[in-house]
């Protein structure tokens, strides 16, 4: 047999090996994540429910979904184990931000529209003039034209008729 005839088979076998290897890695990482669960950690199930781990057994996990609501799930049903900050952000809406509070953007635009004297003084001291877009000048030019010039333009433009003409 020729080496070129074996090449497609070798490539196919190598591709299958790489795909199964990456799938096994993902399964191993998921199993490690599930084994590292401890009571008190926040989790997301594969169905999208967020809960806190109450008890971890060999194949099952007891989750606290709310006050007085305990649910028993299989370990395989846990989609992700979340960090405390991520769980609090998603479930309780608590943002843990390490930045200063000075950079917070307000929820409404009222602080952007309020007027204060310092802004008025800065606007008065500014040497910037309003930008003229030419719309006002064009309107004034039309008003300044002589009525005779307007009549000349009207004569130059073809007049609209209702379709009946004397020429045939």
mmCIF file of C-alpha atoms in Angstrom:
data_model
loop_
_atom_site.group_PDB
_atom_site.id
_atom_site.type_symbol
_atom_site.label_atom_id
_atom_site.label_comp_id
_atom_site.label_asym_id
_atom_site.label_seq_id
_atom_site.Cartn_x
_atom_site.Cartn_y
_atom_site.Cartn_z
ATOM 1 C CA UNK A 1 0.000 0.000 0.000
ATOM 2 C CA UNK A 2 0.989 3.510 -0.703
ATOM 3 C CA UNK A 3 1.518 6.092 2.085
ATOM 4 C CA UNK A 4 -0.839 8.505 0.332
ATOM 5 C CA UNK A 5 -3.728 6.054 0.523
ATOM 6 C CA UNK A 6 -3.208 5.636 4.284
ATOM 7 C CA UNK A 7 -2.975 9.399 4.942
ATOM 8 C CA UNK A 8 -6.779 10.067 5.079
ATOM 9 C CA UNK A 9 -7.253 7.211 7.550
ATOM 10 C CA UNK A 10 -4.445 8.494 9.773
ATOM 11 C CA UNK A 11 -5.903 12.005 9.758
ATOM 12 C CA UNK A 12 -9.370 10.639 10.610
ATOM 13 C CA UNK A 13 -8.068 8.574 13.513
ATOM 14 C CA UNK A 14 -6.052 11.534 14.862
ATOM 15 C CA UNK A 15 -9.089 13.817 14.701
ATOM 16 C CA UNK A 16 -11.229 11.261 16.570
ATOM 17 C CA UNK A 17 -8.529 10.905 19.218
ATOM 18 C CA UNK A 18 -8.311 14.675 19.755
ATOM 19 C CA UNK A 19 -12.097 15.059 19.990
ATOM 20 C CA UNK A 20 -12.501 12.300 22.561
ATOM 21 C CA UNK A 21 -9.558 13.649 24.531
ATOM 22 C CA UNK A 22 -11.063 17.150 24.782
ATOM 23 C CA UNK A 23 -14.466 15.690 25.742
ATOM 24 C CA UNK A 24 -12.834 13.639 28.496
ATOM 25 C CA UNK A 25 -11.049 16.752 29.774
ATOM 26 C CA UNK A 26 -14.338 18.657 29.994
ATOM 27 C CA UNK A 27 -16.014 15.761 31.802
ATOM 28 C CA UNK A 28 -13.114 15.546 34.252
ATOM 29 C CA UNK A 29 -13.277 19.292 34.962
ATOM 30 C CA UNK A 30 -17.045 19.098 35.557
ATOM 31 C CA UNK A 31 -16.595 16.132 37.923
ATOM 32 C CA UNK A 32 -13.891 17.996 39.860
ATOM 33 C CA UNK A 33 -16.130 21.065 40.117
ATOM 34 C CA UNK A 34 -18.991 18.960 41.483
ATOM 35 C CA UNK A 35 -16.706 17.194 43.962
ATOM 36 C CA UNK A 36 -15.408 20.545 45.286
ATOM 37 C CA UNK A 37 -18.913 21.689 46.285
ATOM 38 C CA UNK A 38 -19.250 22.487 49.948
ATOM 39 C CA UNK A 39 -22.243 23.478 52.062
ATOM 40 C CA UNK A 40 -22.828 27.200 51.696
ATOM 41 C CA UNK A 41 -21.638 27.519 48.091
ATOM 42 C CA UNK A 42 -23.929 28.967 45.490
ATOM 43 C CA UNK A 43 -24.733 26.799 42.476
ATOM 44 C CA UNK A 44 -26.666 26.939 39.222
ATOM 45 C CA UNK A 45 -28.413 23.782 38.078
ATOM 46 C CA UNK A 46 -28.515 22.665 34.456
ATOM 47 C CA UNK A 47 -32.129 23.862 34.440
ATOM 48 C CA UNK A 48 -31.065 27.388 35.393
ATOM 49 C CA UNK A 49 -32.136 27.419 39.044
ATOM 50 C CA UNK A 50 -29.873 29.197 41.544
ATOM 51 C CA UNK A 51 -29.602 27.778 45.032
ATOM 52 C CA UNK A 52 -27.268 27.329 47.971
ATOM 53 C CA UNK A 53 -25.743 23.943 48.789
ATOM 54 C CA UNK A 54 -27.035 22.668 52.104
ATOM 55 C CA UNK A 55 -25.639 19.132 52.142
ATOM 56 C CA UNK A 56 -23.402 17.100 49.807
ATOM 57 C CA UNK A 57 -23.732 13.315 49.591
ATOM 58 C CA UNK A 58 -22.020 10.787 47.333
ATOM 59 C CA UNK A 59 -24.408 11.083 44.359
ATOM 60 C CA UNK A 60 -26.869 13.745 45.500
ATOM 61 C CA UNK A 61 -26.896 17.345 46.670
ATOM 62 C CA UNK A 62 -29.447 18.954 48.972
ATOM 63 C CA UNK A 63 -30.079 22.535 47.833
ATOM 64 C CA UNK A 64 -31.692 25.393 49.723
ATOM 65 C CA UNK A 65 -33.780 27.245 47.111
ATOM 66 C CA UNK A 66 -35.467 29.610 49.552
ATOM 67 C CA UNK A 67 -36.830 29.844 53.060
ATOM 68 C CA UNK A 68 -38.176 26.390 53.910
ATOM 69 C CA UNK A 69 -37.571 25.001 50.386
ATOM 70 C CA UNK A 70 -35.047 22.167 50.262
ATOM 71 C CA UNK A 71 -34.549 20.283 47.005
ATOM 72 C CA UNK A 72 -32.674 17.053 46.387
ATOM 73 C CA UNK A 73 -30.716 17.011 43.125
ATOM 74 C CA UNK A 74 -28.332 14.570 41.522
ATOM 75 C CA UNK A 75 -24.744 15.843 41.419
ATOM 76 C CA UNK A 76 -24.827 15.604 37.642
ATOM 77 C CA UNK A 77 -27.629 18.194 37.599
ATOM 78 C CA UNK A 78 -25.309 20.908 38.930
ATOM 79 C CA UNK A 79 -24.221 23.062 35.994
ATOM 80 C CA UNK A 80 -21.828 25.433 37.757
ATOM 81 C CA UNK A 81 -20.494 26.218 41.185
ATOM 82 C CA UNK A 82 -20.468 30.009 41.557
ATOM 83 C CA UNK A 83 -18.209 32.278 43.553
ATOM 84 C CA UNK A 84 -19.800 34.163 46.457
ATOM 85 C CA UNK A 85 -19.610 37.507 44.632
ATOM 86 C CA UNK A 86 -21.159 36.085 41.461
ATOM 87 C CA UNK A 87 -23.950 34.316 43.375
ATOM 88 C CA UNK A 88 -24.802 37.478 45.372
ATOM 89 C CA UNK A 89 -24.756 39.589 42.215
ATOM 90 C CA UNK A 90 -27.147 37.265 40.354
ATOM 91 C CA UNK A 91 -29.503 36.167 43.128
ATOM 92 C CA UNK A 92 -29.585 39.131 45.510
ATOM 93 C CA UNK A 93 -28.533 41.932 43.162
ATOM 94 C CA UNK A 94 -25.656 42.892 45.448
ATOM 95 C CA UNK A 95 -22.824 44.455 43.493
ATOM 96 C CA UNK A 96 -19.433 44.046 45.112
ATOM 97 C CA UNK A 97 -17.364 46.702 43.409
ATOM 98 C CA UNK A 98 -13.743 47.365 44.263
ATOM 99 C CA UNK A 99 -13.794 50.755 42.536
ATOM 100 C CA UNK A 100 -14.533 53.977 44.376
ATOM 101 C CA UNK A 101 -18.084 55.188 44.794
ATOM 102 C CA UNK A 102 -17.263 58.429 42.926
ATOM 103 C CA UNK A 103 -17.533 56.739 39.527
ATOM 104 C CA UNK A 104 -21.147 55.597 39.969
ATOM 105 C CA UNK A 105 -23.489 56.630 37.180
ATOM 106 C CA UNK A 106 -26.924 57.786 38.353
ATOM 107 C CA UNK A 107 -30.007 55.751 37.462
ATOM 108 C CA UNK A 108 -31.852 58.772 36.126
ATOM 109 C CA UNK A 109 -30.802 61.823 34.155
ATOM 110 C CA UNK A 110 -32.010 64.380 36.717
ATOM 111 C CA UNK A 111 -28.484 65.123 37.866
ATOM 112 C CA UNK A 112 -27.477 65.784 34.269
ATOM 113 C CA UNK A 113 -30.275 68.303 33.638
ATOM 114 C CA UNK A 114 -30.058 70.251 36.904
ATOM 115 C CA UNK A 115 -28.623 73.734 36.587
ATOM 116 C CA UNK A 116 -26.145 75.183 38.995
ATOM 117 C CA UNK A 117 -24.373 78.547 39.047
ATOM 118 C CA UNK A 118 -20.946 77.102 38.317
ATOM 119 C CA UNK A 119 -22.166 75.644 35.021
ATOM 120 C CA UNK A 120 -23.861 78.962 34.115
ATOM 121 C CA UNK A 121 -20.714 80.911 34.944
ATOM 122 C CA UNK A 122 -18.615 78.555 32.846
ATOM 123 C CA UNK A 123 -21.019 78.935 29.923
ATOM 124 C CA UNK A 124 -20.953 82.742 30.230
ATOM 125 C CA UNK A 125 -17.164 82.812 30.390
ATOM 126 C CA UNK A 126 -16.841 80.589 27.348
ATOM 127 C CA UNK A 127 -15.755 82.277 24.116
ATOM 128 C CA UNK A 128 -17.406 79.638 21.941
ATOM 129 C CA UNK A 129 -20.069 80.931 19.604
ATOM 130 C CA UNK A 130 -23.091 78.997 18.467
ATOM 131 C CA UNK A 131 -22.507 76.923 15.367
ATOM 132 C CA UNK A 132 -24.343 78.381 12.366
ATOM 133 C CA UNK A 133 -25.650 75.655 10.102
ATOM 134 C CA UNK A 134 -26.875 78.062 7.423
ATOM 135 C CA UNK A 135 -30.556 77.292 7.758
ATOM 136 C CA UNK A 136 -31.395 80.737 9.073
ATOM 137 C CA UNK A 137 -29.467 82.483 6.270
ATOM 138 C CA UNK A 138 -31.260 80.520 3.571
ATOM 139 C CA UNK A 139 -34.650 81.496 4.985
ATOM 140 C CA UNK A 140 -33.657 85.179 5.170
ATOM 141 C CA UNK A 141 -32.356 85.119 1.570
ATOM 142 C CA UNK A 142 -35.710 83.885 0.282
ATOM 143 C CA UNK A 143 -37.551 86.595 2.203
ATOM 144 C CA UNK A 144 -35.199 89.312 0.895
ATOM 145 C CA UNK A 145 -35.755 88.458 -2.775
ATOM 146 C CA UNK A 146 -37.771 91.001 -4.707
ATOM 147 C CA UNK A 147 -41.302 89.967 -5.593
ATOM 148 C CA UNK A 148 -40.415 90.472 -9.267
ATOM 149 C CA UNK A 149 -37.586 87.929 -9.004
ATOM 150 C CA UNK A 150 -40.002 85.448 -7.478
ATOM 151 C CA UNK A 151 -42.392 85.984 -10.395
ATOM 152 C CA UNK A 152 -39.543 85.455 -12.893
ATOM 153 C CA UNK A 153 -38.686 82.135 -11.257
ATOM 154 C CA UNK A 154 -42.331 81.106 -11.382
ATOM 155 C CA UNK A 155 -42.443 81.859 -15.125
ATOM 156 C CA UNK A 156 -39.320 79.756 -15.731
ATOM 157 C CA UNK A 157 -40.771 76.702 -14.007
ATOM 158 C CA UNK A 158 -43.217 74.632 -16.057
ATOM 159 C CA UNK A 159 -46.784 75.025 -14.931
ATOM 160 C CA UNK A 160 -48.798 72.029 -13.827
ATOM 161 C CA UNK A 161 -51.957 71.225 -15.719
ATOM 162 C CA UNK A 162 -54.763 68.757 -15.328
ATOM 163 C CA UNK A 163 -53.732 66.863 -18.442
ATOM 164 C CA UNK A 164 -55.953 68.624 -21.020
ATOM 165 C CA UNK A 165 -53.815 70.477 -23.517
ATOM 166 C CA UNK A 166 -54.617 72.269 -26.735
ATOM 167 C CA UNK A 167 -51.603 70.841 -28.574
ATOM 168 C CA UNK A 168 -51.905 67.561 -30.348
#
